[in-house]
Coordinates of C-alpha atoms in Angstrom, one line a residue:
Chain A
M229 CA 31.6 0.2 12.9
K230 CA 31.1 2.4 9.9
T231 CA 29.2 5.7 9.7
I232 CA 27.5 6.4 6.4
T233 CA 25.7 9.6 5.4
K234 CA 24.4 8.9 1.8
P235 CA 21.4 6.7 1.2
D236 CA 22.9 5.1 -1.9
A237 CA 26.1 4.2 0.0
M238 CA 24.1 2.8 2.9
F239 CA 22.0 0.7 0.5
K240 CA 25.2 -0.7 -1.1
A241 CA 26.8 -1.5 2.2
V242 CA 23.8 -3.5 3.4
M243 CA 23.3 -5.3 0.1
A244 CA 27.0 -6.3 0.2
V245 CA 26.3 -8.2 3.4
K246 CA 22.8 -9.4 2.5
T247 CA 24.0 -11.0 -0.7
K248 CA 26.3 -13.1 1.5
G249 CA 23.1 -14.4 3.2
K250 CA 23.6 -12.3 6.4
S251 CA 20.5 -10.9 8.3
V252 CA 20.1 -7.3 9.1
G253 CA 18.5 -5.8 12.2
F254 CA 17.5 -2.1 12.0
V255 CA 16.9 0.4 14.8
P256 CA 15.7 3.8 13.5
T257 CA 16.4 6.7 16.0
M258 CA 16.5 10.4 16.3
G259 CA 19.7 10.1 18.3
A260 CA 20.0 11.3 21.9
L261 CA 20.3 7.7 22.7
H262 CA 19.2 6.3 26.0
E263 CA 18.7 2.9 27.6
G264 CA 15.4 2.5 25.7
H265 CA 17.3 2.8 22.3
L266 CA 20.1 0.6 23.7
S267 CA 17.6 -2.2 24.6
L268 CA 16.5 -2.2 21.0
I269 CA 20.1 -2.3 19.7
R270 CA 21.0 -5.1 22.1
R271 CA 18.1 -7.1 20.9
A272 CA 19.0 -6.4 17.3
R273 CA 22.6 -7.5 18.0
K274 CA 21.3 -10.8 19.5
D275 CA 18.9 -11.5 16.6
N276 CA 20.9 -10.6 13.5
D277 CA 24.3 -10.8 11.8
I278 CA 24.4 -7.1 11.1
V279 CA 23.0 -4.2 13.1
V280 CA 22.2 -0.8 11.4
V281 CA 21.2 2.2 13.5
S282 CA 19.9 5.4 11.9
I283 CA 20.3 8.7 13.6
F284 CA 18.1 11.3 11.9
V285 CA 16.1 14.1 13.5
N286 CA 13.3 13.9 10.9
P287 CA 12.0 17.4 10.1
A288 CA 8.9 15.9 8.4
Q289 CA 7.5 14.7 11.8
F290 CA 7.8 18.0 13.6
A291 CA 4.9 20.4 13.2
P292 CA 5.7 24.2 13.0
G293 CA 6.4 25.5 16.5
E294 CA 7.5 22.1 17.8
D295 CA 11.0 21.4 19.1
L296 CA 12.8 20.5 15.9
K297 CA 15.6 23.0 16.5
K298 CA 16.2 22.4 20.1
Y299 CA 15.8 18.6 19.9
P300 CA 19.0 17.2 21.5
R301 CA 21.8 16.1 19.1
P302 CA 24.7 14.7 21.1
V303 CA 26.1 13.0 18.1
S304 CA 29.6 12.0 19.3
K305 CA 28.1 10.5 22.4
D306 CA 25.6 8.6 20.3
I307 CA 28.3 7.2 18.1
A308 CA 30.3 6.1 21.1
L309 CA 27.2 4.3 22.5
C310 CA 26.6 2.6 19.2
R311 CA 30.2 1.4 19.0
K312 CA 30.0 0.1 22.5
A313 CA 26.8 -1.8 21.7
G314 CA 28.4 -3.5 18.7
V315 CA 26.5 -1.7 16.0
D316 CA 27.9 -2.4 12.5
F317 CA 26.6 0.7 10.6
I318 CA 25.3 4.0 11.6
F319 CA 23.2 5.7 9.0
Y320 CA 23.6 9.4 9.7
P321 CA 22.1 11.4 6.8
L322 CA 21.6 15.2 6.4
P323 CA 18.0 16.4 5.9
K324 CA 18.9 17.2 2.3
D325 CA 20.0 13.6 1.7
I326 CA 16.5 12.4 2.9
Y327 CA 14.4 15.2 1.4
P328 CA 16.3 16.5 -1.6
Q329 CA 14.9 19.3 -3.6
G330 CA 11.7 18.3 -5.5
F331 CA 10.7 15.7 -2.9
K332 CA 7.0 15.2 -3.1
T333 CA 6.0 11.7 -1.8
Y334 CA 4.3 11.0 1.5
V335 CA 3.1 7.8 3.1
S336 CA -0.1 8.2 5.2
V337 CA -1.8 5.6 7.4
D338 CA -5.4 6.7 7.6
D339 CA -7.5 6.7 10.8
L340 CA -4.6 5.6 13.0
S341 CA -2.8 8.9 12.4
Q342 CA -5.5 11.3 13.3
V343 CA -6.2 10.2 16.9
L344 CA -4.3 10.4 20.2
C345 CA -0.9 12.2 19.4
G346 CA -2.1 12.8 15.9
R347 CA -4.8 15.2 17.1
T348 CA -2.3 17.7 18.6
R349 CA 0.6 16.9 16.2
P350 CA -0.9 17.3 12.7
G351 CA 1.3 15.7 10.0
H352 CA 3.4 14.0 12.7
F353 CA 2.7 10.4 11.7
R354 CA 2.7 11.1 8.0
G355 CA 6.3 12.3 8.6
V356 CA 7.1 9.2 10.6
A357 CA 5.5 6.7 8.1
T358 CA 7.3 8.5 5.2
V359 CA 10.8 8.5 6.7
V360 CA 10.4 4.9 7.9
A361 CA 9.3 3.7 4.5
K362 CA 12.4 5.4 3.1
L363 CA 14.7 4.0 5.7
L364 CA 13.4 0.4 5.1
N365 CA 14.3 0.8 1.5
V366 CA 17.7 2.2 2.3
T367 CA 18.6 -0.3 5.0
Q368 CA 16.8 -3.4 3.8
P369 CA 16.3 -4.9 7.2
D370 CA 15.0 -8.4 8.1
I371 CA 13.8 -7.1 11.4
L372 CA 12.8 -3.6 12.4
Y373 CA 13.0 -2.7 16.2
L374 CA 10.7 -0.2 17.8
G375 CA 9.9 0.9 21.3
Q376 CA 6.6 0.4 23.0
K377 CA 7.0 3.9 24.6
D378 CA 5.9 5.3 21.3
A379 CA 2.9 3.0 21.1
Q380 CA 0.9 4.8 18.4
Q381 CA 4.1 5.1 16.3
A382 CA 4.7 1.3 16.6
I383 CA 1.1 0.5 15.6
I384 CA 1.2 2.8 12.6
I385 CA 4.6 1.6 11.4
K386 CA 3.5 -2.1 11.7
R387 CA 0.4 -1.3 9.7
M388 CA 2.3 0.6 7.1
A389 CA 4.9 -2.1 6.7
E390 CA 2.2 -4.7 6.3
D391 CA 0.0 -2.7 4.0
L392 CA 2.8 -1.8 1.6
N393 CA 4.2 -5.4 1.7
F394 CA 7.6 -4.4 3.1
P395 CA 9.4 -7.7 3.6
V396 CA 10.3 -6.9 7.2
K397 CA 9.3 -8.2 10.7
V398 CA 8.5 -5.6 13.2
R399 CA 9.5 -6.2 16.8
V400 CA 8.3 -3.9 19.5
M401 CA 10.3 -3.9 22.7
S402 CA 9.1 -2.9 26.2
T403 CA 9.4 0.6 27.5
V404 CA 12.5 1.1 29.6
R405 CA 12.0 3.2 32.8
E406 CA 14.0 4.8 35.4
K407 CA 13.9 3.1 38.8
N408 CA 11.2 5.5 39.9
G409 CA 9.0 4.6 36.9
L410 CA 9.6 7.5 34.6
A411 CA 9.7 6.3 30.9
L412 CA 13.0 7.1 29.3
S413 CA 12.7 9.7 26.6
S414 CA 15.2 12.0 24.9
R415 CA 12.8 14.8 25.8
N416 CA 13.3 14.2 29.6
A417 CA 16.4 16.3 29.1
Y418 CA 14.2 19.3 28.9
L419 CA 12.9 18.8 32.5
N420 CA 14.2 20.6 35.5
K421 CA 14.5 18.8 38.8
K422 CA 11.0 19.7 40.0
E423 CA 9.4 18.9 36.7
K424 CA 11.1 15.5 36.7
E425 CA 9.4 14.7 39.9
D426 CA 6.1 15.9 38.7
A427 CA 6.6 13.8 35.5
L428 CA 6.2 10.7 37.7
V429 CA 2.5 11.3 37.6
L430 CA 2.3 9.8 34.2
F431 CA 3.6 6.4 35.4
K432 CA 1.6 6.7 38.6
S433 CA -1.6 7.4 36.7
L434 CA -1.1 4.3 34.5
N435 CA -0.6 2.3 37.6
L436 CA -3.8 3.7 39.1
A437 CA -5.6 2.7 35.9
L438 CA -4.3 -0.9 36.1
L439 CA -5.2 -1.1 39.7
L440 CA -8.8 0.1 39.1
I441 CA -9.2 -2.4 36.2
K442 CA -7.8 -5.2 38.4
G443 CA -10.4 -4.1 40.9
G444 CA -13.2 -4.7 38.4
L445 CA -13.7 -1.2 36.8
R446 CA -14.8 -1.6 33.1
D447 CA -16.3 1.8 32.3
A448 CA -13.7 3.7 30.3
G449 CA -15.2 7.1 31.0
R450 CA -15.0 6.5 34.8
L451 CA -11.5 5.2 34.5
I452 CA -10.3 8.3 32.5
K453 CA -12.1 10.6 35.0
R454 CA -10.1 9.0 37.9
V455 CA -6.8 9.3 36.0
R456 CA -7.6 12.9 35.1
E457 CA -8.2 13.7 38.7
L458 CA -4.9 12.3 39.8
I459 CA -2.9 14.1 37.1
S460 CA -4.7 17.4 37.7
K461 CA -3.3 17.5 41.2
K462 CA 0.0 18.5 39.7
K463 CA 0.0 22.2 39.0
S464 CA 2.7 21.9 36.3
A465 CA 0.8 19.2 34.4
K466 CA -1.5 20.0 31.5
I467 CA -3.3 17.0 30.0
D468 CA -3.2 16.6 26.2
Y469 CA -5.2 13.4 26.3
I470 CA -5.9 10.3 28.4
A471 CA -7.3 7.5 26.2
I472 CA -8.2 3.8 26.5
V473 CA -8.4 2.3 23.0
N474 CA -8.3 -0.9 21.1
A475 CA -4.6 -1.8 20.9
E476 CA -4.8 -2.5 17.1
T477 CA -7.3 -0.1 15.7
L478 CA -6.8 2.7 18.3
E479 CA -10.6 3.1 18.4
P480 CA -11.8 4.4 21.8
L481 CA -13.4 1.9 24.1
N482 CA -16.5 2.5 26.2
K483 CA -16.2 -0.8 27.9
I484 CA -12.7 -2.0 28.8
R485 CA -12.3 -5.3 27.1
G486 CA -9.9 -7.3 24.9
N487 CA -6.5 -5.9 23.9
C488 CA -6.4 -2.4 25.3
L489 CA -3.9 0.4 25.2
I490 CA -4.1 3.0 27.9
A491 CA -2.2 6.0 26.5
L492 CA -1.6 9.5 27.7
A493 CA 0.2 12.7 26.8
V494 CA 0.8 15.3 29.4
R495 CA 2.7 18.6 29.3
I496 CA 4.9 19.1 32.3
G497 CA 5.8 22.7 32.1
K498 CA 6.8 23.2 28.4
T499 CA 7.7 19.6 27.8
R500 CA 5.2 17.2 26.3
L501 CA 5.6 13.6 27.6
I502 CA 3.8 10.4 26.6
D503 CA 3.5 7.1 28.3
N504 CA 1.3 4.0 27.9
V505 CA 0.5 0.5 29.0
L506 CA -0.8 -2.5 27.0
L507 CA -3.2 -4.9 28.8
K508 CA -5.5 -7.8 28.0
V509 CA -8.8 -7.7 29.8
Chain B
M238 CA 5.7 -19.7 -16.8
K239 CA 4.1 -19.6 -13.4
T240 CA 1.0 -17.7 -12.3
I241 CA 1.0 -16.7 -8.7
T242 CA -1.9 -15.0 -6.8
K243 CA -0.6 -14.4 -3.3
P244 CA 1.9 -11.6 -2.5
D245 CA 3.9 -13.7 -0.1
A246 CA 4.3 -16.5 -2.6
M247 CA 5.3 -14.0 -5.3
F248 CA 7.9 -12.4 -3.1
K249 CA 9.4 -15.8 -2.3
A250 CA 9.5 -16.8 -5.9
V251 CA 11.4 -13.7 -7.0
M252 CA 13.7 -13.9 -4.0
A253 CA 14.6 -17.5 -4.9
V254 CA 15.9 -16.2 -8.2
K255 CA 17.4 -13.0 -6.9
T256 CA 19.5 -14.7 -4.4
K257 CA 21.1 -16.6 -7.3
G258 CA 22.1 -13.2 -8.6
K259 CA 19.5 -13.0 -11.4
S260 CA 18.0 -9.7 -12.4
V261 CA 14.2 -9.1 -12.4
G262 CA 12.3 -6.9 -14.8
F263 CA 8.8 -6.0 -13.9
V264 CA 5.8 -4.8 -16.0
P265 CA 2.8 -3.8 -14.0
T266 CA -0.5 -4.0 -16.0
M267 CA -4.2 -4.0 -15.5
G268 CA -4.4 -6.8 -18.1
A269 CA -6.2 -6.4 -21.5
L270 CA -2.8 -6.6 -22.9
H271 CA -2.0 -5.0 -26.3
E272 CA 1.1 -4.2 -28.3
G273 CA 1.9 -1.4 -25.9
H274 CA 2.2 -3.8 -23.0
L275 CA 4.0 -6.3 -25.1
S276 CA 6.6 -3.8 -26.1
L277 CA 7.4 -3.3 -22.4
I278 CA 7.5 -7.1 -21.8
R279 CA 9.8 -7.6 -24.8
R280 CA 12.2 -5.0 -23.5
A281 CA 12.1 -6.5 -20.0
R282 CA 12.8 -9.9 -21.6
K283 CA 15.8 -8.5 -23.4
D284 CA 17.2 -6.6 -20.3
N285 CA 16.7 -9.2 -17.5
D286 CA 17.1 -12.8 -16.5
I287 CA 13.6 -13.0 -15.1
V288 CA 10.4 -11.2 -16.2
V289 CA 7.4 -10.6 -13.9
V290 CA 4.1 -9.2 -15.2
S291 CA 1.3 -8.2 -12.8
I292 CA -2.3 -8.3 -14.0
F293 CA -4.4 -6.4 -11.5
V294 CA -7.3 -4.1 -12.2
N295 CA -6.6 -1.8 -9.2
P296 CA -9.8 -0.6 -7.5
A297 CA -7.9 2.1 -5.7
Q298 CA -7.2 4.0 -8.9
F299 CA -10.8 4.2 -10.1
A300 CA -13.0 7.0 -8.8
P301 CA -16.7 6.2 -8.0
G302 CA -18.6 6.2 -11.3
E303 CA -15.6 5.2 -13.4
D304 CA -15.3 2.0 -15.4
L305 CA -13.9 -0.4 -12.8
K306 CA -16.6 -2.9 -13.4
K307 CA -16.7 -2.8 -17.2
Y308 CA -12.9 -2.6 -17.6
P309 CA -12.0 -5.5 -19.9
R310 CA -10.6 -8.6 -18.2
P311 CA -9.6 -11.1 -21.0
V312 CA -7.5 -13.1 -18.6
S313 CA -6.9 -16.3 -20.5
K314 CA -5.9 -14.3 -23.6
D315 CA -3.5 -12.2 -21.4
I316 CA -1.9 -15.3 -20.0
A317 CA -1.4 -16.8 -23.4
L318 CA 0.2 -13.5 -24.6
C319 CA 2.5 -13.5 -21.6
R320 CA 3.5 -17.1 -22.2
K321 CA 4.3 -16.4 -25.9
A322 CA 6.3 -13.3 -24.9
G323 CA 8.5 -15.4 -22.6
V324 CA 7.3 -14.1 -19.2
D325 CA 8.5 -16.1 -16.2
F326 CA 5.9 -15.1 -13.6
I327 CA 2.5 -13.6 -13.8
F328 CA 1.4 -12.0 -10.5
Y329 CA -2.4 -12.2 -10.6
P330 CA -3.8 -11.3 -7.2
L331 CA -7.4 -10.7 -6.1
P332 CA -8.4 -7.3 -4.7
K333 CA -8.5 -8.8 -1.2
D334 CA -4.9 -10.0 -1.5
I335 CA -3.8 -6.4 -2.3
Y336 CA -6.3 -4.6 0.0
P337 CA -7.1 -6.9 2.9
Q338 CA -9.5 -5.9 5.6
G339 CA -8.0 -3.2 7.8
F340 CA -5.8 -1.7 5.0
K341 CA -5.1 1.9 5.7
T342 CA -1.9 3.0 4.1
Y343 CA -1.6 5.3 1.0
V344 CA 1.2 6.8 -0.9
S345 CA 0.7 10.3 -2.4
V346 CA 2.8 12.3 -4.7
D347 CA 1.9 15.9 -4.0
D348 CA 1.5 18.6 -6.7
L349 CA 2.0 16.1 -9.6
S350 CA -1.2 14.2 -8.8
Q351 CA -3.6 17.1 -8.7
V352 CA -3.1 18.4 -12.2
L353 CA -4.0 17.1 -15.7
C354 CA -5.7 13.7 -15.3
G355 CA -5.7 14.2 -11.5
R356 CA -8.1 17.1 -11.8
T357 CA -10.9 15.0 -13.3
R358 CA -9.9 11.7 -11.6
P359 CA -9.6 12.5 -7.9
G360 CA -7.6 9.9 -5.9
H361 CA -6.5 8.2 -9.1
F362 CA -2.8 8.8 -8.8
R363 CA -2.8 8.0 -5.0
G364 CA -4.3 4.6 -6.0
V365 CA -1.6 4.2 -8.7
A366 CA 1.3 5.2 -6.4
T367 CA 0.0 3.0 -3.6
V368 CA -0.4 -0.1 -5.7
V369 CA 3.0 0.4 -7.4
A370 CA 4.8 0.8 -4.1
K371 CA 3.2 -2.5 -3.0
L372 CA 4.1 -4.2 -6.2
L373 CA 7.7 -3.1 -6.0
N374 CA 8.0 -4.7 -2.6
V375 CA 6.3 -7.8 -3.8
T376 CA 8.2 -8.3 -7.0
Q377 CA 11.6 -6.7 -6.0
P378 CA 12.5 -5.7 -9.6
D379 CA 15.8 -4.3 -10.7
I380 CA 14.0 -2.5 -13.5
L381 CA 10.4 -1.3 -13.7
Y382 CA 8.9 -0.8 -17.2
L383 CA 6.2 1.8 -17.9
G384 CA 4.6 3.2 -21.0
Q385 CA 4.9 6.8 -22.2
K386 CA 1.2 6.8 -23.2
D387 CA 0.4 7.3 -19.5
A388 CA 2.9 10.1 -19.2
Q389 CA 1.7 11.6 -15.9
Q390 CA 1.6 8.1 -14.3
A391 CA 5.2 7.5 -15.5
I392 CA 6.4 10.8 -14.0
I393 CA 4.6 10.2 -10.7
I394 CA 5.9 6.7 -10.3
K395 CA 9.4 7.7 -11.1
R396 CA 9.1 10.5 -8.5
M397 CA 7.6 8.1 -6.0
A398 CA 10.3 5.4 -6.5
E399 CA 13.1 8.0 -6.1
D400 CA 11.5 9.8 -3.2
L401 CA 10.9 6.6 -1.2
N402 CA 14.4 5.2 -2.1
F403 CA 13.0 2.1 -3.9
P404 CA 16.1 0.4 -5.3
V405 CA 14.7 0.2 -8.9
K406 CA 15.4 1.7 -12.2
V407 CA 12.4 3.1 -14.1
R408 CA 12.4 2.7 -17.9
V409 CA 9.7 4.5 -19.8
M410 CA 9.0 3.1 -23.3
S411 CA 7.5 4.9 -26.3
T412 CA 3.8 4.9 -27.0
V413 CA 2.8 2.2 -29.4
R414 CA 0.3 3.3 -32.1
E415 CA -1.9 1.8 -34.7
K416 CA -0.8 2.6 -38.3
N417 CA -3.2 5.5 -38.4
G418 CA -1.7 7.0 -35.3
L419 CA -4.2 6.0 -32.6
A420 CA -2.4 5.3 -29.3
L421 CA -3.0 1.8 -28.2
S422 CA -5.2 1.6 -25.0
S423 CA -7.2 -1.1 -23.4
R424 CA -10.1 1.4 -23.4
N425 CA -10.0 1.6 -27.3
A426 CA -12.2 -1.6 -27.0
Y427 CA -15.0 0.7 -25.9
L428 CA -15.1 2.6 -29.2
N429 CA -17.4 1.8 -32.1
K430 CA -16.2 2.2 -35.6
K431 CA -17.2 5.8 -36.0
E432 CA -15.7 6.8 -32.6
K433 CA -12.5 5.0 -33.5
E434 CA -12.2 7.3 -36.5
D435 CA -13.0 10.4 -34.5
A436 CA -10.4 9.3 -31.9
L437 CA -7.7 10.0 -34.5
V438 CA -8.2 13.6 -33.7
L439 CA -6.0 13.2 -30.6
F440 CA -3.0 12.1 -32.6
K441 CA -3.7 14.7 -35.3
S442 CA -3.9 17.5 -32.7
L443 CA -0.5 16.5 -31.2
N444 CA 0.9 16.6 -34.7
L445 CA -0.6 20.0 -35.3
A446 CA 1.0 21.2 -32.1
L447 CA 4.4 19.8 -33.1
L448 CA 4.1 21.5 -36.5
L449 CA 3.2 24.8 -35.0
I450 CA 6.1 24.7 -32.6
K451 CA 8.4 23.7 -35.5
G452 CA 7.1 26.7 -37.3
G453 CA 8.2 28.9 -34.4
L454 CA 5.1 29.3 -32.2
R455 CA 6.1 29.6 -28.6
D456 CA 3.0 31.0 -26.9
A457 CA 1.4 28.1 -25.0
G458 CA -2.0 29.8 -24.9
R459 CA -2.1 30.2 -28.7
L460 CA -1.0 26.7 -29.2
I461 CA -3.7 25.3 -27.0
K462 CA -6.3 27.4 -28.7
R463 CA -5.3 26.0 -32.1
V464 CA -5.4 22.5 -30.8
R465 CA -8.8 23.1 -29.2
E466 CA -10.2 24.4 -32.5
L467 CA -9.1 21.3 -34.3
I468 CA -10.6 18.9 -31.7
S469 CA -13.8 20.8 -31.4
K470 CA -14.6 20.1 -35.0
K471 CA -15.4 16.5 -34.0
K472 CA -18.9 16.5 -32.6
S473 CA -18.3 13.3 -30.6
A474 CA -15.3 14.9 -28.9
K475 CA -15.5 16.5 -25.5
I476 CA -12.2 18.0 -24.3
D477 CA -11.1 17.2 -20.7
Y478 CA -7.8 19.1 -21.0
I479 CA -5.2 20.2 -23.4
A480 CA -1.9 21.2 -21.6
I481 CA 1.6 22.0 -22.3
V482 CA 3.7 21.6 -19.2
N483 CA 7.2 21.1 -17.9
A484 CA 8.0 17.4 -18.5
E485 CA 9.3 16.9 -15.0
T486 CA 7.3 19.2 -12.7
L487 CA 4.1 19.2 -14.8
E488 CA 3.9 22.9 -14.2
P489 CA 2.0 24.8 -17.0
L490 CA 4.2 26.7 -19.4
N491 CA 3.4 30.1 -20.8
K492 CA 6.3 30.2 -23.1
I493 CA 7.1 26.8 -24.8
R494 CA 10.7 26.1 -23.8
G495 CA 12.9 23.3 -22.4
N496 CA 11.6 19.7 -21.9
C497 CA 7.9 20.0 -22.6
L498 CA 5.0 17.6 -22.4
I499 CA 2.0 18.2 -24.5
A500 CA -0.8 16.2 -23.1
L501 CA -4.5 15.8 -23.7
A502 CA -7.5 14.0 -22.5
V503 CA -10.6 13.9 -24.7
R504 CA -13.9 12.0 -24.3
I505 CA -15.0 10.4 -27.6
G506 CA -18.6 9.5 -26.9
K507 CA -18.4 7.9 -23.4
T508 CA -14.8 6.9 -23.6
R509 CA -12.1 9.0 -22.1
L510 CA -8.8 8.8 -24.1
I511 CA -5.4 10.3 -23.4
D512 CA -2.4 10.9 -25.5
N513 CA 0.8 13.0 -25.3
V514 CA 4.1 13.9 -26.9
L515 CA 7.4 14.8 -25.3
L516 CA 9.6 17.4 -27.0
K517 CA 12.6 19.5 -26.3
V518 CA 12.4 23.1 -27.5

């Protein structure tokens, strides 16, 4: 396994293997790797000759006042995990390698970026789309692996890659959860014991929604009301949004029908957590 | 020579030659080819194994009320010119191949896009940057050829390709002019005989600027005033802008110094023409 910091060197390294006809799988991460990331890496390992993992806490996707500084960066642990998982290249650039002085170009995905998490995190998805466009050019993957936990991110990146004709397949892998249902997230590290228990309400509320839909409920407003009631019972929980939307366009649904995404963002104490479930009605 | 209309087919065709180790030169055009375009094609022919020319009148770079509909489209003549110039592939897509339903992604180059032509053509450079990002992914060139006549466009595309890590060299070729100095442009076809004569004032005013600088003038305001006076003598001329800016950042200069771009846009009758000159002071 080789760790590379400079974009040009990374590009050369992948091209050296690609010109030999080898396939490249790419897993972009912000580090603080957990089983969710590792499930992507393992799938990439299975599908491709070469696996590239990027570790980059992307300043462009943090709004002012968000947790850019305190975001966990356990780099040597991450590197060890990558080595164990059979990664070939870690791309580990500095912010100045990605956004050198004079940088002025941004990639935006209209409509999809202003809703859900985009509403409370202005500029977030522009930062995501921009860095992924750059990383695709640097790592030249055949397949890009993303996690379903960040549902909106996955939808936006798929749209961006298709719209800009990036020659890459996008594979979205299921959310990995703790046994109790809590979706794995690097931000779970911010939670204390009590908060970690309270955080289970996200998974529980998604299950409630599924149960209600299974029972025949089709009115989105009523569904959201029931979920809101459940979450509101937790004193530490502050709801950012609860939404049920079309799984491709992210447009809100009145009637629950077709490919739906139920997505929510809830603050538990100071930590903002997200979770979601896809379903076909 | 092969003409291809679908992005996927175009990508496959270039990859088939690239995997044999051949180099690709790419010339993006809106058709209505003239000696300016042909100078790019000839240079691409000289530098590369394979030459790709795109012909696409890009709706995204025309503001409402601009000349999208009447823009000349002499396609069979263009194809004949490409064949004669030894082009290997013409990429000739329909708007729906480039902007299919649900398209939502745009590439913007901040600061550089809001000045000069960007001031009177809102959204223009976003459209340019977006389509070129797409075309780079579709045609996978080693070298991209652009004309100096569209100076701001060349600067923006260079910035975009570098910022987004597109693995491409950008080569900007000198403006080709008629014997009398008029910069070649597909829009010259809109001019009647009298207007074509009046249009010479653009070239003449750039020459006046060069002469004044050679004579020691360093005050940008005074230079612009002199140029404005000269152009204003033509009754058919309506000045959009006259600017002297840093050739990389496009920031306006007070004192003429370093790498400068003198750029102007002038309406002759109903036709908006641009011209420019680069100089090092």
